C-alpha positions as MATLAB code, in Angstrom:
seq = 'XXXXXXXXXXXXXXXXXXXXXXXXXXXXXXXXXXXXXXXXXXXXXXXXXXXXXXXXXXXXXXXXXXXXXXXXXXXXXXXXXXXXXXXXXXXXXXXXXXXXXXXXXXXXXXXXXXXXXXXXXXXXXXXXXXXXXXXXXXXXXXXXXXXXXXXXXXXXXXXXXXXXXXXXXXXXXXXXXXXXXXXXXXXXXXXXXXXXXXXXXXXXXXXXXXXXXXXXXXXXXXXXXXXXXXXXXXXXXXXXXXXXXXXXXXXXXXXXXXXXXXXXXXXXXXXXXXXXXXXXXXXXXXXXXXXXXXXXXXXXXXXXXXXXXXXXXXX';
ca = [
     -70.825  -48.907  111.080;
     -71.282  -51.993  108.871;
     -72.598  -51.666  105.331;
     -76.022  -53.088  106.177;
     -76.614  -50.564  108.947;
     -75.315  -47.737  106.757;
     -77.633  -48.698  103.856;
     -80.534  -49.134  106.244;
     -80.133  -45.599  107.616;
     -79.680  -43.949  104.187;
     -82.710  -45.669  102.661;
     -84.917  -44.959  105.648;
     -83.894  -41.302  106.030;
     -83.786  -40.452  102.329;
     -86.545  -42.623  100.809;
     -88.545  -43.970  103.788;
     -87.815  -47.480  102.511;
     -87.357  -50.512  104.769;
     -84.109  -52.186  103.699;
     -85.030  -55.759  104.675;
     -88.598  -55.993  103.383;
     -88.531  -53.572  100.460;
     -85.018  -54.164   99.102;
     -83.590  -57.495  100.264;
     -86.859  -59.443  100.284;
     -88.826  -57.364   97.787;
     -90.225  -60.044   95.459;
     -93.765  -61.353   95.512;
     -92.799  -64.539   93.661;
     -90.099  -65.703   96.069;
     -89.863  -66.963   99.630;
     -86.921  -67.466  101.965;
     -86.620  -70.649  104.037;
     -84.171  -72.233  106.416;
     -83.628  -75.917  105.644;
     -82.790  -78.638  108.159;
     -81.156  -81.854  106.938;
     -81.663  -84.882  109.195;
     -81.341  -88.628  108.712;
     -85.125  -88.895  108.388;
     -85.973  -86.034  106.063;
     -85.268  -82.516  104.821;
     -87.520  -79.829  106.288;
     -88.159  -76.380  104.797;
     -89.376  -73.682  107.224;
     -90.417  -70.297  105.863;
     -88.874  -67.034  107.063;
     -90.511  -64.605  104.644;
     -92.363  -64.266  101.321;
     -94.662  -66.287   99.087;
     -94.155  -69.560   97.231;
     -96.329  -72.214   95.536;
     -95.969  -74.323   98.700;
     -98.290  -71.857  100.445;
    -101.101  -73.844   98.797;
    -100.481  -76.627  101.301;
    -102.548  -76.487  104.462;
     -99.371  -75.700  106.398;
     -97.392  -73.913  103.717;
     -94.995  -72.278  106.176;
     -93.332  -75.649  106.702;
     -92.997  -78.679  104.413;
     -90.683  -81.648  103.938;
     -88.730  -82.957  100.977;
     -91.304  -85.769  100.721;
     -93.812  -83.180   99.483;
     -91.405  -82.148   96.731;
     -90.920  -85.759   95.623;
     -94.659  -86.451   95.635;
     -95.422  -83.238   93.734;
     -92.827  -83.721   90.982;
     -94.420  -83.478   87.519;
     -93.143  -86.371   85.415;
     -94.848  -85.089   82.263;
     -92.713  -82.053   81.483;
     -91.070  -81.758   78.061;
     -87.637  -81.972   79.690;
     -88.629  -85.231   81.365;
     -89.984  -86.636   78.123;
     -86.655  -86.029   76.397;
     -84.325  -87.115   79.207;
     -86.515  -89.968   80.472;
     -89.099  -89.292   83.151;
     -87.707  -91.213   86.105;
     -84.125  -90.322   85.220;
     -85.049  -86.639   85.010;
     -86.806  -86.726   88.382;
     -84.048  -88.625   90.188;
     -81.216  -86.515   88.760;
     -82.833  -83.212   89.705;
     -84.054  -84.187   93.162;
     -80.625  -85.583   94.040;
     -79.167  -82.103   93.508;
     -81.231  -80.939   96.491;
     -80.892  -84.139   98.480;
     -77.111  -84.448   98.140;
     -76.139  -80.788   98.294;
     -72.735  -80.019   99.820;
     -72.195  -76.262   99.475;
     -74.712  -74.810   97.018;
     -77.502  -76.044   94.748;
     -79.504  -74.212   92.107;
     -82.186  -76.243   90.360;
     -85.530  -75.574   88.660;
     -88.122  -78.350   88.635;
     -91.758  -78.869   87.530;
     -94.277  -79.504   90.308;
     -97.999  -80.168   90.611;
     -99.287  -78.493   93.765;
    -103.001  -78.646   94.569;
    -103.765  -79.558   90.929;
    -101.834  -76.532   89.646;
     -98.654  -76.802   87.587;
     -95.614  -74.736   88.590;
     -91.972  -74.369   87.686;
     -90.121  -73.770   90.957;
     -86.498  -72.734   91.418;
     -84.649  -73.898   94.531;
     -81.466  -71.967   95.338;
     -79.809  -73.380   98.448;
     -76.687  -72.405  100.371;
     -75.224  -74.612  103.077;
     -74.619  -72.657  106.294;
     -73.704  -75.554  108.577;
     -72.173  -78.887  107.572;
     -70.965  -82.056  109.253;
     -67.346  -83.215  109.199;
     -68.012  -85.254  106.045;
     -69.459  -82.157  104.301;
     -73.075  -83.296  104.570;
     -75.406  -80.319  105.083;
     -77.055  -79.818  108.458;
     -78.565  -76.371  107.958;
     -79.060  -74.342  104.782;
     -80.745  -71.206  103.552;
     -83.033  -71.490  100.541;
     -84.739  -69.121   98.126;
     -87.784  -70.705   96.472;
     -88.980  -68.776   93.419;
     -92.021  -69.274   91.215;
     -90.645  -69.035   87.650;
     -93.638  -70.606   85.898;
     -94.307  -67.656   83.583;
     -90.729  -67.802   82.287;
     -90.464  -71.567   81.810;
     -93.719  -72.281   79.935;
     -92.467  -70.860   76.622;
     -88.958  -72.152   77.230;
     -90.333  -75.656   77.756;
     -92.177  -75.548   74.415;
     -89.054  -74.254   72.662;
     -87.081  -77.133   74.189;
     -89.548  -79.612   72.711;
     -89.224  -78.020   69.260;
     -85.454  -78.409   69.320;
     -85.749  -82.122   70.132;
     -88.771  -83.117   68.009;
     -89.315  -83.463   64.275;
     -91.864  -80.881   63.092;
     -93.785  -83.225   60.744;
     -93.923  -86.496   62.666;
     -93.469  -85.276   66.286;
     -90.908  -88.036   66.811;
     -87.537  -87.278   68.386;
     -85.066  -85.797   65.894;
     -81.364  -86.376   65.190;
     -80.393  -83.855   67.870;
     -82.333  -85.841   70.482;
     -80.774  -89.067   69.202;
     -77.268  -87.714   69.813;
     -78.344  -86.487   73.250;
     -79.702  -89.911   74.206;
     -76.472  -91.576   73.093;
     -74.613  -89.124   75.325;
     -76.668  -89.663   78.484;
     -77.691  -93.306   78.060;
     -75.063  -94.910   75.864;
     -73.919  -97.016   78.815;
     -77.379  -98.508   79.510;
     -76.307 -101.791   77.946;
     -77.111 -104.034   76.234;
     -78.318 -101.619   73.513;
     -79.965 -102.413   70.179;
     -80.171  -99.875   67.369;
     -82.554 -100.182   64.407;
     -81.925  -98.075   61.301;
     -84.663  -98.382   58.661;
     -86.455  -96.642   55.837;
     -89.471  -97.214   53.603;
     -88.701  -99.268   50.513;
     -89.189  -97.397   47.211;
     -90.475  -94.314   49.010;
     -89.378  -91.921   46.244;
     -91.402  -93.927   43.724;
     -94.470  -93.766   46.006;
     -94.004  -90.012   46.328;
     -93.825  -89.588   42.559;
     -96.986  -91.632   42.011;
     -99.194  -90.342   44.832;
     -97.684  -86.908   45.520;
     -95.771  -85.454   48.435;
     -98.874  -84.728   50.520;
     -99.718  -88.435   50.526;
     -96.064  -89.218   51.196;
     -96.107  -86.933   54.221;
     -99.295  -88.623   55.431;
     -97.527  -92.002   55.186;
     -94.678  -90.656   57.327;
     -97.081  -89.195   59.894;
     -99.143  -92.375   60.235;
     -96.103  -94.635   60.352;
     -94.578  -92.373   63.012;
     -97.738  -92.512   65.096;
     -97.663  -96.324   65.011;
     -93.966  -96.390   65.877;
     -94.468  -93.961   68.735;
     -97.057  -96.316   70.214;
     -94.161  -98.733   70.790;
     -92.099  -96.144   72.659;
     -91.394  -96.258   76.392;
     -88.602  -95.260   78.765;
     -86.228  -97.805   77.193;
     -87.483  -97.765   73.597;
     -86.973  -94.422   71.814;
     -88.013  -93.610   68.238;
     -86.445  -90.958   65.976;
     -86.901  -89.549   62.498;
     -83.387  -88.877   61.231;
     -84.286  -87.521   57.796;
     -86.641  -88.066   54.862;
     -88.142  -91.526   55.276;
     -85.282  -92.726   57.496;
     -85.937  -93.702   61.109;
     -83.882  -94.900   64.043;
     -84.824  -96.737   67.234;
     -82.711  -97.171   70.355;
     -83.628  -99.984   72.745;
     -81.785  -99.624   76.061;
     -81.111 -102.467   78.487;
     -82.423 -104.764   75.761;
     -82.091 -108.485   75.281;
     -80.538 -109.910   72.131;
     -83.163 -112.649   72.218;
     -85.876 -110.026   71.635;
     -84.504 -108.724   68.312;
     -86.963 -110.774   66.240;
     -89.859 -109.616   68.428;
     -88.776 -105.977   68.077;
     -88.443 -106.246   64.283;
     -91.864 -107.868   63.986;
     -93.403 -105.006   65.957;
     -91.613 -102.405   63.801;
     -92.767 -104.076   60.578;
     -96.372 -104.187   61.798;
     -96.284 -100.407   62.053;
     -96.048 -100.063   58.255;
     -98.768 -102.599   57.405;
    -101.975 -100.839   58.397;
    -101.729  -97.098   57.828;
    -105.393  -96.668   56.913;
    -104.785  -94.883   53.606;
    -107.700  -95.931   51.385;
    -106.305  -94.362   48.209;
    -102.860  -95.919   48.670;
    -102.804  -99.231   46.825;
     -99.110 -100.138   46.945;
     -97.888 -102.419   49.684;
     -95.324 -100.700   51.868;
     -92.342 -102.387   53.507;
     -89.213 -101.550   55.496;
     -85.557 -102.454   55.147;
     -83.965 -102.691   58.593;
     -80.387 -102.661   59.824;
     -80.192 -103.980   63.380;
     -77.083 -103.487   65.518;
     -76.472 -105.017   68.954;
     -73.833 -104.004   71.498;
     -72.860 -104.715   75.102;
     -70.267 -101.912   75.223;
     -70.428  -98.281   76.332;
     -71.100  -96.298   73.138;
     -71.475  -92.777   74.563;
     -68.412  -91.607   72.642;
     -69.027  -93.840   69.611;
     -72.500  -92.781   68.506;
     -71.543  -91.743   64.981;
     -69.773  -95.051   64.329;
     -72.740  -96.951   65.735;
     -75.234  -95.065   63.534;
     -73.022  -95.445   60.475;
     -72.742  -99.213   60.965;
     -76.513  -99.590   61.478;
     -77.017  -97.561   58.290;
     -74.651  -99.893   56.424;
     -76.626 -102.920   57.619;
     -79.838 -101.296   56.371;
     -78.319 -101.048   52.884;
     -77.308 -104.701   53.083;
     -81.031 -105.397   53.584;
     -81.766 -103.237   50.534;
     -79.281 -105.151   48.417;
     -80.737 -108.445   49.614;
     -84.125 -107.683   48.086;
     -85.607 -105.164   50.571;
     -88.355 -105.884   53.126;
     -85.813 -107.726   55.254;
     -83.621 -107.388   58.356;
     -79.838 -107.600   58.648;
     -78.382 -108.057   62.140;
     -74.861 -107.245   63.279;
     -72.862 -106.750   66.466;
     -70.957 -103.602   67.440;
     -67.872 -104.443   69.492;
     -66.377 -101.725   71.704;
     -62.627 -102.012   72.332;
];
């Protein structure tokens, strides 16, 4: 007698429990599907259980197109990694599966937000290891991921300004340091300590918050802004053009001009170190930051409220 049959008999005789439905499939937040991979699409057909896809009119069967269309681009993970990059990377784990895939993704289904875990096992493959048929557990893990998502944001954002922090900066170098050409801007507020002493730290913090808000208005998928400490900031521009450096610096300087602080009479300015590279700097982030920092201090020594530009050559 095989183990399944043996367990089935013991559980039924001793506890009056159905092995398949009450032990193997006994979760109300998970459904089991068989998955067919064809040249046209990937189709999920339900065998048992409940999943967020039940909200569709025909929830017992759906295609990979539904997953793509339902993907929530506005998760905290997507904000940190880059929305389109995050979506493409995660969906490709399902699309290009060879033997096994385990991925959790954010979805909007019928105007409701879910975190859904896909755990797939290939059961039949072609000669070139492309899946033909797979089994899949789909689990609603929303209640577990909501708090985890907020914690993830806290580890990558500065508490005062809500900009990305130094940890996020290092992460972006790691995952996007080959998206060349890249321009880095290292800058701080001229005479900020003096302003703090005159107006107080509360006003100083308000300057940082308002400047950060203006800087963040410049941000997009290829233009990321960070607070790296005190009044020091960093910007990474990916796939940037060297000819746009002046335009970028003008936009950055405008962010410090109109902060709307009525009781702040001193004129504020920035000293900027600008560093351009066409090389892969994923393993050279610390050197790149250090050189941009050095250029910022050249701007300081040249009278402040100025920009110094350099080039970072990768050998």
